[in-house]
Short mmCIF file of C-alpha atoms and ligand atoms in Angstrom, two decimals:
data_model
loop_
_atom_site.label_atom_id
_atom_site.label_comp_id
_atom_site.label_asym_id
_atom_site.label_seq_id
_atom_site.Cartn_x
_atom_site.Cartn_y
_atom_site.Cartn_z
CA MET A 1 209.50 7.31 21.56
CA LYS A 2 208.79 7.44 25.29
CA LYS A 3 211.79 9.68 25.74
CA ASN A 4 210.41 12.10 23.14
CA ILE A 5 207.04 12.33 24.87
CA LEU A 6 208.76 13.04 28.15
CA LEU A 7 210.87 15.73 26.52
CA ILE A 8 207.87 17.38 24.88
CA THR A 9 205.89 17.26 28.11
CA MET A 10 208.78 18.88 29.94
CA MET A 11 209.09 21.59 27.31
CA ILE A 12 205.38 22.41 27.46
CA PHE A 13 205.57 22.54 31.23
CA MET A 14 208.55 24.89 31.21
CA THR A 15 206.98 27.18 28.61
CA CYS A 16 203.85 27.40 30.75
CA ALA A 17 205.90 28.21 33.84
CA VAL A 18 207.64 31.07 32.03
CA PHE A 19 204.46 32.61 30.67
CA ALA A 20 202.16 31.80 33.56
CA GLN A 21 200.43 34.86 34.89
CA LYS A 22 199.68 34.57 38.55
CA ASN A 23 196.12 35.36 39.54
CA TYR A 24 196.58 37.98 42.23
CA LEU A 25 192.86 38.32 42.69
CA GLU A 26 193.06 35.08 44.66
CA GLU A 27 195.72 36.29 47.09
CA SER A 28 195.37 34.95 50.63
CA LYS A 29 194.40 37.26 53.48
CA GLU A 30 197.81 36.69 55.10
CA ALA A 31 199.66 37.66 51.92
CA LYS A 32 197.60 40.81 51.56
CA THR A 33 198.10 41.77 55.20
CA LYS A 34 201.84 41.44 54.71
CA ARG A 35 201.84 43.45 51.49
CA MET A 36 199.69 46.21 53.01
CA GLN A 37 201.74 46.42 56.22
CA TRP A 38 203.82 49.48 55.40
CA TRP A 39 200.77 51.28 54.01
CA ASP A 40 198.68 50.47 57.06
CA ASP A 41 201.45 51.74 59.34
CA ALA A 42 202.06 54.89 57.28
CA THR A 43 198.71 56.57 58.09
CA PHE A 44 199.65 59.92 56.55
CA GLY A 45 200.48 60.57 52.89
CA MET A 46 200.89 63.55 50.59
CA PHE A 47 198.96 63.81 47.34
CA ILE A 48 200.48 66.05 44.65
CA HIS A 49 198.37 67.28 41.73
CA TRP A 50 200.75 68.77 39.24
CA GLY A 51 200.43 69.15 35.51
CA ILE A 52 200.12 71.72 32.73
CA TYR A 53 196.78 72.87 34.23
CA ALA A 54 198.97 74.77 36.72
CA VAL A 55 199.68 77.22 33.85
CA PRO A 56 196.09 78.57 33.51
CA ALA A 57 195.84 78.18 37.32
CA GLY A 58 192.05 78.17 37.37
CA GLU A 59 191.37 80.93 34.84
CA TYR A 60 190.54 80.77 31.14
CA ASN A 61 189.95 83.85 28.96
CA GLY A 62 189.51 85.99 32.05
CA LYS A 63 186.96 83.61 33.56
CA GLY A 64 187.55 81.64 36.74
CA GLY A 65 186.59 78.02 37.32
CA GLY A 66 188.26 74.62 37.09
CA ALA A 67 191.70 73.53 38.19
CA GLU A 68 192.93 70.16 36.89
CA TRP A 69 189.47 69.94 35.26
CA ILE A 70 189.82 73.31 33.46
CA MET A 71 189.90 71.70 30.01
CA GLU A 72 186.43 70.27 30.67
CA THR A 73 185.05 73.19 32.71
CA HIS A 74 185.69 75.72 29.92
CA LYS A 75 185.32 73.24 27.03
CA ILE A 76 188.81 74.09 25.84
CA PRO A 77 189.57 72.44 22.47
CA THR A 78 192.52 70.03 22.51
CA SER A 79 194.61 72.18 20.18
CA GLU A 80 194.14 75.18 22.50
CA TYR A 81 194.83 73.24 25.68
CA GLU A 82 198.01 71.73 24.21
CA LYS A 83 199.54 75.22 24.21
CA TYR A 84 199.87 75.05 27.99
CA ALA A 85 202.43 72.28 27.53
CA ALA A 86 204.73 74.68 25.68
CA GLN A 87 204.36 77.17 28.53
CA PHE A 88 205.01 74.69 31.34
CA ASN A 89 208.50 75.57 32.52
CA PRO A 90 208.71 75.18 36.32
CA GLN A 91 212.16 76.70 36.79
CA GLN A 92 211.89 76.65 40.57
CA PHE A 93 211.07 72.95 40.87
CA ASP A 94 213.31 71.32 43.45
CA ALA A 95 212.47 67.70 44.25
CA LYS A 96 214.59 67.72 47.41
CA GLN A 97 212.72 70.74 48.71
CA TRP A 98 209.31 69.16 48.06
CA VAL A 99 210.39 65.98 49.79
CA SER A 100 211.80 67.91 52.72
CA ILE A 101 208.43 69.68 53.08
CA ALA A 102 206.79 66.24 53.09
CA LYS A 103 209.33 64.86 55.56
CA ASN A 104 208.85 67.80 57.94
CA ALA A 105 205.10 67.29 57.74
CA GLY A 106 205.53 63.69 58.87
CA VAL A 107 204.13 62.07 55.73
CA LYS A 108 205.31 58.54 54.93
CA TYR A 109 204.32 58.34 51.26
CA ILE A 110 203.83 60.67 48.31
CA VAL A 111 201.37 60.09 45.46
CA ILE A 112 201.98 62.34 42.44
CA THR A 113 200.03 62.61 39.19
CA SER A 114 201.86 60.87 36.33
CA LYS A 115 198.84 61.62 34.12
CA HIS A 116 195.59 63.36 35.00
CA HIS A 117 192.36 63.40 32.97
CA ASP A 118 193.85 65.94 30.53
CA GLY A 119 196.12 63.16 29.28
CA PHE A 120 199.43 65.00 29.62
CA SER A 121 202.23 62.63 30.65
CA MET A 122 204.55 63.99 33.32
CA TRP A 123 207.46 61.72 32.26
CA ASP A 124 209.29 60.97 29.02
CA SER A 125 206.89 58.38 27.66
CA LYS A 126 208.11 56.43 24.66
CA ILE A 127 204.63 56.11 23.18
CA THR A 128 203.53 59.73 23.06
CA LYS A 129 204.96 63.13 22.30
CA TYR A 130 202.39 64.71 24.61
CA ASP A 131 204.71 64.58 27.59
CA ILE A 132 206.94 66.78 29.69
CA MET A 133 210.11 65.90 27.76
CA ASP A 134 208.80 66.26 24.22
CA ALA A 135 206.15 68.99 24.51
CA SER A 136 207.52 71.24 27.25
CA PRO A 137 210.64 73.38 27.53
CA PHE A 138 211.41 71.93 30.98
CA LYS A 139 213.46 68.95 29.90
CA ARG A 140 213.83 67.23 33.22
CA ASP A 141 212.77 63.84 34.53
CA ILE A 142 210.77 65.21 37.45
CA LEU A 143 209.43 61.80 38.49
CA LYS A 144 212.96 60.41 38.69
CA GLU A 145 214.15 63.41 40.68
CA LEU A 146 211.24 62.98 43.06
CA SER A 147 211.50 59.23 43.43
CA ASP A 148 215.24 59.56 44.13
CA ALA A 149 214.63 62.27 46.73
CA CYS A 150 211.92 60.11 48.33
CA LYS A 151 214.26 57.13 48.50
CA SER A 152 216.91 59.22 50.28
CA ALA A 153 214.33 60.51 52.75
CA GLY A 154 212.78 57.10 53.48
CA ILE A 155 209.44 58.13 51.97
CA LYS A 156 207.51 55.78 49.69
CA PHE A 157 206.96 57.07 46.16
CA ALA A 158 203.67 56.44 44.36
CA LEU A 159 201.77 57.49 41.25
CA TYR A 160 198.26 58.70 40.47
CA HIS A 161 197.16 57.71 36.97
CA SER A 162 193.93 58.60 35.20
CA ILE A 163 192.11 55.97 33.16
CA MET A 164 189.93 58.64 31.57
CA ASP A 165 191.99 60.57 29.00
CA TRP A 166 190.69 63.65 27.17
CA HIS A 167 193.62 63.78 24.78
CA GLN A 168 194.22 60.29 23.44
CA PRO A 169 191.82 59.91 20.45
CA ASP A 170 190.95 56.27 21.16
CA ALA A 171 190.20 56.95 24.83
CA LYS A 172 187.48 59.45 24.17
CA SER A 173 183.90 58.59 24.92
CA LYS A 174 181.55 58.90 21.98
CA GLY A 175 179.65 62.14 22.19
CA SER A 176 182.11 63.67 24.69
CA ILE A 177 183.18 67.25 24.05
CA HIS A 178 186.72 66.02 23.42
CA GLN A 179 185.87 63.47 20.74
CA ASN A 180 187.69 64.23 17.51
CA THR A 181 187.82 60.84 15.89
CA ALA A 182 184.88 59.09 14.27
CA ASN A 183 185.31 55.69 15.91
CA PRO A 184 187.32 55.72 19.11
CA ASP A 185 188.73 52.26 19.79
CA PHE A 186 188.87 52.00 23.56
CA ASN A 187 190.44 48.53 23.53
CA LYS A 188 193.26 49.91 21.44
CA TYR A 189 193.77 52.69 23.98
CA ARG A 190 193.76 50.12 26.77
CA GLU A 191 196.15 47.61 25.20
CA GLU A 192 198.42 49.90 23.20
CA TYR A 193 198.52 53.03 25.33
CA LEU A 194 197.32 52.71 28.93
CA LYS A 195 198.98 49.39 29.74
CA PRO A 196 202.32 50.09 28.04
CA GLN A 197 202.49 53.50 29.75
CA LEU A 198 201.90 51.88 33.13
CA ALA A 199 204.56 49.28 32.37
CA GLU A 200 206.97 52.15 31.62
CA LEU A 201 206.11 53.82 34.90
CA ILE A 202 206.70 50.65 36.93
CA LYS A 203 209.99 49.99 35.19
CA LYS A 204 211.31 53.54 35.44
CA TYR A 205 210.04 54.70 38.82
CA ASP A 206 209.17 51.59 40.81
CA PRO A 207 206.06 53.10 42.43
CA ALA A 208 204.85 51.60 45.71
CA ILE A 209 201.22 52.39 44.83
CA LEU A 210 199.28 52.98 41.65
CA TRP A 211 196.37 55.26 42.45
CA PHE A 212 193.80 55.10 39.65
CA ASP A 213 191.02 57.57 38.95
CA GLY A 214 188.62 58.44 36.13
CA GLU A 215 187.31 54.85 36.12
CA TRP A 216 183.67 55.97 35.92
CA ILE A 217 183.66 56.40 32.13
CA PRO A 218 181.19 53.97 30.53
CA GLU A 219 183.89 52.22 28.47
CA TRP A 220 185.69 50.99 31.59
CA THR A 221 184.41 47.76 33.13
CA GLU A 222 185.10 45.76 36.28
CA GLU A 223 186.48 43.00 34.09
CA GLN A 224 188.99 45.42 32.57
CA GLY A 225 189.81 46.60 36.08
CA LYS A 226 190.54 43.06 37.24
CA ASP A 227 192.61 42.43 34.13
CA LEU A 228 194.64 45.60 34.76
CA TYR A 229 195.07 44.75 38.44
CA ASN A 230 196.54 41.37 37.55
CA TYR A 231 198.66 42.75 34.75
CA LEU A 232 200.28 45.27 37.12
CA ARG A 233 200.78 42.89 40.05
CA ASN A 234 202.47 40.46 37.67
CA LEU A 235 204.88 43.27 36.75
CA LYS A 236 205.44 44.18 40.40
CA PRO A 237 204.01 41.71 42.93
CA SER A 238 204.36 44.02 45.94
CA LEU A 239 202.44 46.83 44.23
CA ILE A 240 199.44 48.33 46.06
CA ILE A 241 196.51 49.42 43.87
CA ASN A 242 193.51 51.52 44.95
CA ASN A 243 189.91 50.46 44.32
CA ARG A 244 189.42 52.88 41.42
CA VAL A 245 191.20 50.38 39.20
CA GLY A 246 187.77 48.75 38.84
CA LYS A 247 184.12 49.69 39.12
CA GLY A 248 183.62 48.73 42.75
CA ARG A 249 183.51 52.27 44.16
CA ASP A 250 180.17 53.49 45.38
CA GLY A 251 180.04 57.25 44.75
CA MET A 252 182.31 59.77 46.48
CA GLN A 253 182.31 57.79 49.73
CA GLY A 254 184.46 55.40 47.80
CA VAL A 255 183.80 52.18 49.66
CA LYS A 256 183.27 48.90 47.87
CA LYS A 257 179.83 48.26 46.35
CA TYR A 258 180.43 44.52 46.24
CA LYS A 259 182.81 42.10 47.87
CA ASP A 260 185.11 40.83 45.14
CA ALA A 261 185.70 44.27 43.55
CA ALA A 262 189.26 44.79 42.28
CA GLY A 263 191.65 46.96 44.28
CA ASP A 264 193.36 46.90 47.64
CA TYR A 265 191.74 49.82 49.43
CA ASP A 266 188.76 52.15 49.44
CA THR A 267 189.07 55.81 48.52
CA PRO A 268 186.58 58.24 50.03
CA GLU A 269 187.16 61.62 48.38
CA GLN A 270 186.78 64.94 50.24
CA GLU A 271 185.09 63.11 53.07
CA ILE A 272 185.84 60.92 56.07
CA LEU A 273 183.91 57.74 56.81
CA ALA A 274 181.19 58.31 59.40
CA GLY A 275 182.43 55.44 61.58
CA ALA A 276 185.20 52.85 61.78
CA GLY A 277 186.02 51.38 58.34
CA GLN A 278 185.53 47.69 57.57
CA ASP A 279 188.37 47.45 55.07
CA TYR A 280 191.59 49.25 54.22
CA TRP A 281 190.64 52.85 53.40
CA GLU A 282 192.18 56.24 52.72
CA SER A 283 190.50 59.65 52.63
CA CYS A 284 191.97 61.96 50.03
CA MET A 285 191.35 65.64 50.70
CA THR A 286 192.45 69.09 49.59
CA ILE A 287 194.01 71.77 51.86
CA ASN A 288 192.11 74.54 50.09
CA ASN A 289 189.20 73.98 47.66
CA ASN A 290 191.08 72.56 44.68
CA TRP A 291 193.44 69.72 43.79
CA GLY A 292 195.40 71.48 41.06
CA PHE A 293 196.90 74.95 41.59
CA VAL A 294 194.34 77.78 41.46
CA LYS A 295 195.75 81.22 42.03
CA ALA A 296 192.45 82.65 43.30
CA ASP A 297 191.80 79.84 45.81
CA HIS A 298 192.61 81.18 49.26
CA ASN A 299 190.17 79.02 51.18
CA TRP A 300 192.77 77.26 53.31
CA LYS A 301 191.70 74.82 55.99
CA SER A 302 193.13 75.64 59.39
CA ALA A 303 195.89 73.56 61.00
CA GLN A 304 193.30 72.71 63.64
CA THR A 305 190.97 71.20 61.02
CA LEU A 306 193.80 69.27 59.35
CA ILE A 307 195.01 67.79 62.64
CA ASP A 308 191.44 66.98 63.69
CA ASN A 309 190.98 65.18 60.35
CA LEU A 310 194.20 63.19 60.78
CA VAL A 311 193.13 62.14 64.27
CA ASP A 312 189.56 61.30 63.26
CA ILE A 313 190.72 59.20 60.28
CA THR A 314 193.37 57.37 62.35
CA ALA A 315 190.83 56.55 65.07
CA LYS A 316 188.54 55.08 62.42
CA GLY A 317 191.37 52.94 61.03
CA GLY A 318 192.08 54.85 57.80
CA ASN A 319 194.88 56.76 56.09
CA TYR A 320 194.89 60.49 55.31
CA LEU A 321 196.12 61.50 51.85
CA LEU A 322 196.40 65.28 51.99
CA ASN A 323 196.85 67.18 48.74
CA VAL A 324 199.09 70.00 47.61
CA GLY A 325 198.85 71.68 44.19
CA PRO A 326 202.21 73.16 43.17
CA SER A 327 202.31 76.19 40.87
CA ALA A 328 203.59 76.32 37.31
CA GLU A 329 206.80 77.79 38.72
CA GLY A 330 207.29 74.55 40.63
CA LEU A 331 206.47 75.77 44.13
CA ILE A 332 204.20 74.26 46.78
CA PRO A 333 202.01 77.20 47.91
CA GLY A 334 203.26 78.92 51.09
CA PRO A 335 199.97 78.49 53.00
CA SER A 336 200.15 74.72 52.36
CA VAL A 337 203.73 74.58 53.62
CA GLU A 338 202.80 76.50 56.78
CA ARG A 339 199.99 74.11 57.61
CA LEU A 340 202.02 71.01 56.82
CA THR A 341 204.77 72.29 59.09
CA GLU A 342 202.28 72.68 61.93
CA MET A 343 201.10 69.12 61.38
CA GLY A 344 204.71 67.91 61.47
CA ASP A 345 205.37 69.82 64.70
CA TRP A 346 202.30 68.22 66.24
CA LEU A 347 203.31 64.76 65.05
CA LYS A 348 206.80 65.11 66.53
CA VAL A 349 205.19 65.13 69.99
CA ASN A 350 202.30 62.76 69.31
CA LYS A 351 203.50 60.31 66.64
CA GLU A 352 203.20 57.31 68.95
CA ALA A 353 199.39 57.71 68.92
CA ILE A 354 199.16 57.93 65.11
CA TYR A 355 201.61 55.80 63.10
CA SER A 356 201.44 52.00 63.28
CA THR A 357 198.33 52.11 65.43
CA LYS A 358 194.92 50.50 65.09
CA GLY A 359 191.63 52.30 65.28
CA GLY A 360 190.11 52.64 68.72
CA HIS A 361 187.34 50.47 70.19
CA PRO A 362 185.28 52.58 70.51
CA TYR A 363 186.84 55.18 68.25
CA ASN A 364 185.35 58.17 70.05
CA ASP A 365 183.94 59.61 73.24
CA GLY A 366 181.75 62.52 72.23
CA PRO A 367 182.86 65.02 69.58
CA ASN A 368 186.20 66.03 71.13
CA ILE A 369 187.87 62.73 72.05
CA ARG A 370 189.17 60.05 69.68
CA PHE A 371 190.84 56.76 70.58
CA THR A 372 193.62 54.83 68.88
CA GLN A 373 195.47 51.74 70.13
CA SER A 374 198.96 50.36 69.84
CA LYS A 375 199.09 47.30 67.61
CA ASP A 376 199.57 44.93 70.54
CA GLY A 377 196.49 46.47 72.17
CA LYS A 378 198.42 47.24 75.36
CA SER A 379 198.18 51.03 75.11
CA THR A 380 195.12 53.13 74.42
CA TYR A 381 195.55 56.73 73.32
CA ALA A 382 192.85 59.30 74.00
CA ILE A 383 193.38 62.25 71.67
CA PHE A 384 191.38 65.34 72.59
CA ASN A 385 191.15 68.86 71.20
CA LYS A 386 189.16 70.50 73.97
CA ALA A 387 189.02 70.28 77.77
CA GLU A 388 187.51 72.37 80.52
CA ASN A 389 188.76 73.23 84.03
CA ASN A 390 192.18 71.71 83.27
CA GLU A 391 190.78 68.22 83.37
CA LEU A 392 189.74 65.61 80.88
CA VAL A 393 186.73 63.42 81.60
CA ILE A 394 186.64 60.08 79.78
CA ASN A 395 183.56 57.88 79.88
CA ALA A 396 183.87 55.45 77.00
CA VAL A 397 187.14 53.78 78.06
CA GLN A 398 187.96 52.85 81.65
CA PRO A 399 191.59 52.75 82.81
CA LYS A 400 192.31 50.04 85.40
CA GLU A 401 192.50 51.04 89.07
CA GLY A 402 196.03 52.28 89.78
CA ALA A 403 197.00 52.49 86.10
CA LYS A 404 199.67 55.02 85.18
CA ILE A 405 198.40 57.69 82.82
CA TYR A 406 200.66 59.99 80.81
CA MET A 407 200.37 62.83 78.37
CA LEU A 408 202.66 62.44 75.35
CA GLY A 409 205.38 65.08 75.55
CA VAL A 410 205.13 65.33 79.36
CA GLN A 411 207.45 63.33 81.67
CA GLN A 412 205.47 63.04 84.90
CA PRO A 413 202.46 60.74 85.12
CA LEU A 414 199.16 62.57 85.54
CA GLU A 415 196.92 62.49 88.58
CA TRP A 416 193.58 60.87 87.92
CA SER A 417 190.61 59.45 89.77
CA LYS A 418 187.42 57.54 89.15
CA LYS A 419 184.12 59.30 89.52
CA GLY A 420 181.29 56.87 88.97
CA ASN A 421 181.80 55.49 85.46
CA SER A 422 184.18 58.27 84.45
CA ALA A 423 187.91 58.75 84.67
CA VAL A 424 188.83 62.33 85.56
CA ILE A 425 192.36 63.19 84.50
CA LYS A 426 194.12 66.30 85.76
CA LEU A 427 195.92 68.04 82.92
CA PRO A 428 199.40 69.51 83.25
CA ALA A 429 199.66 73.29 83.67
CA VAL A 430 201.88 73.57 80.60
CA LEU A 431 200.74 71.68 77.50
CA PRO A 432 203.40 70.22 75.17
CA CYS A 433 201.83 71.25 71.85
CA LYS A 434 198.96 73.07 70.16
CA TYR A 435 195.64 71.87 68.64
CA ALA A 436 195.24 68.44 70.29
CA TRP A 437 196.79 66.39 73.11
CA VAL A 438 197.27 62.71 73.76
CA ILE A 439 196.60 60.80 76.96
CA LYS A 440 198.29 57.40 77.03
CA MET A 441 196.71 54.68 79.12
CA ASN A 442 198.23 51.24 79.58
O1 H79 B 1 192.12 64.08 40.98
C1 H79 B 1 191.15 64.70 41.77
C2 H79 B 1 189.96 65.13 40.98
O2 H79 B 1 190.32 65.79 39.80
C3 H79 B 1 189.28 63.82 40.70
N1 H79 B 1 189.63 62.97 41.83
C4 H79 B 1 190.49 63.70 42.70
C5 H79 B 1 191.44 62.81 43.45
C6 H79 B 1 187.87 63.97 40.52
N2 H79 B 1 187.35 63.70 39.41
N3 H79 B 1 186.07 63.86 39.48
N4 H79 B 1 185.76 64.25 40.62
C7 H79 B 1 186.85 64.34 41.33
C8 H79 B 1 184.39 64.45 40.95
C9 H79 B 1 183.65 63.52 40.06
C10 H79 B 1 182.53 62.96 40.43
C11 H79 B 1 181.77 62.13 39.55
FE1 H79 B 1 181.15 60.31 39.93
C12 H79 B 1 182.24 61.28 38.54
C13 H79 B 1 180.38 62.13 39.55
C14 H79 B 1 179.97 61.18 38.57
C15 H79 B 1 181.12 60.69 37.96
C16 H79 B 1 182.03 59.73 41.68
C17 H79 B 1 182.34 58.82 40.64
C18 H79 B 1 180.69 59.72 41.82
C19 H79 B 1 180.15 58.82 40.95
C20 H79 B 1 181.18 58.26 40.23
#
């Protein structure tokens, strides 16, 4: 009898161990620091918005407006919008070429849209026919091609996934323009569509990050966000998940509204935090005006602006996720490639001041100087984009008497002197790069 009880107890215990779901919301600070390490060191990522919205390319019935939001902007009925899937045939898509553009730019991770708000799945999903393999003539596993190319190039591969879905009947908000079913069952969408699709993505493509969006719909709750967070981390413990998995985001600035909000990092969109961030954070931004490809959008940011943004974000302790919107032919727009190349050229000289650094203390000295620090705190980098009379005057940080001061990309140490509370550094006659320069102080 005693033996039986022992046996039963053991069996219950073992069953529990097999089915136990770990609660990753209670992860220790040390464990999170370790998990976030590569992300924190990466600093610079590439966002890719690509889907069947690249076919209309920002124009519907002769009218401009909308990119990846075009279905909503022009109130396009589902049956009309679905026709773009049949026209999506990006013959010039070359994963290796995209990844080589990313590599040359100096990005360390890529986040590509597996599904945007329009609901079209960019991989061969087993639970829908509304995907690239079943509904489009381009019968290739683009996510696999990209994740393989990333692996070869030493770049982390990650996925953007929209919670909001304008195509899946059960996901539609009541009263929304896309509603075409009397009683949408959001829980059904969540349990039988969203979660199984994400499980597929993790299994097939092993993403390093899941980058959620479209969490603001009224059906989605913080509780569901926490549930999803735990579900995904149990599938892949090392996974990193942005804060849009839950409801913790406070407007476009994207920082946490409350402390225990689900998600590993904050996501300001189209803006940079005004000062040093308190938590892990990443600014996502476009190179022109739009995320998805828009043929009439020629409003490209200059290489100067992009490099200034990278420097500003790094000094404030964040990551920069810079977007490209490839065309329906499968090409990253030329003006994007040119600018990314300039960023890569700049980073080749100045990478030491960007990757694997901490934000500066202080992070700035006036509008034209930013500071970063090596992780061990032994080196401070002053990154500046403007100087007069061939000298740089620094007030906010004081190098020690007799310290050696260098410019990255220049061999000889620089002459410098103290004037009152300022350090005056003589700049070399020939500068090693364009746009911004780095002074290294030990
Ligand atoms: O994928 C790109 C865009 O399509 C998507 N996010 C980037 C990365 C995007 N969706 N919406 N927007 C951008 C702007 C939406 C703003 C709002 Fe809101 C949603 C206003 C009200 C609801 C942000 C979230 C501010 C409050 C909640």
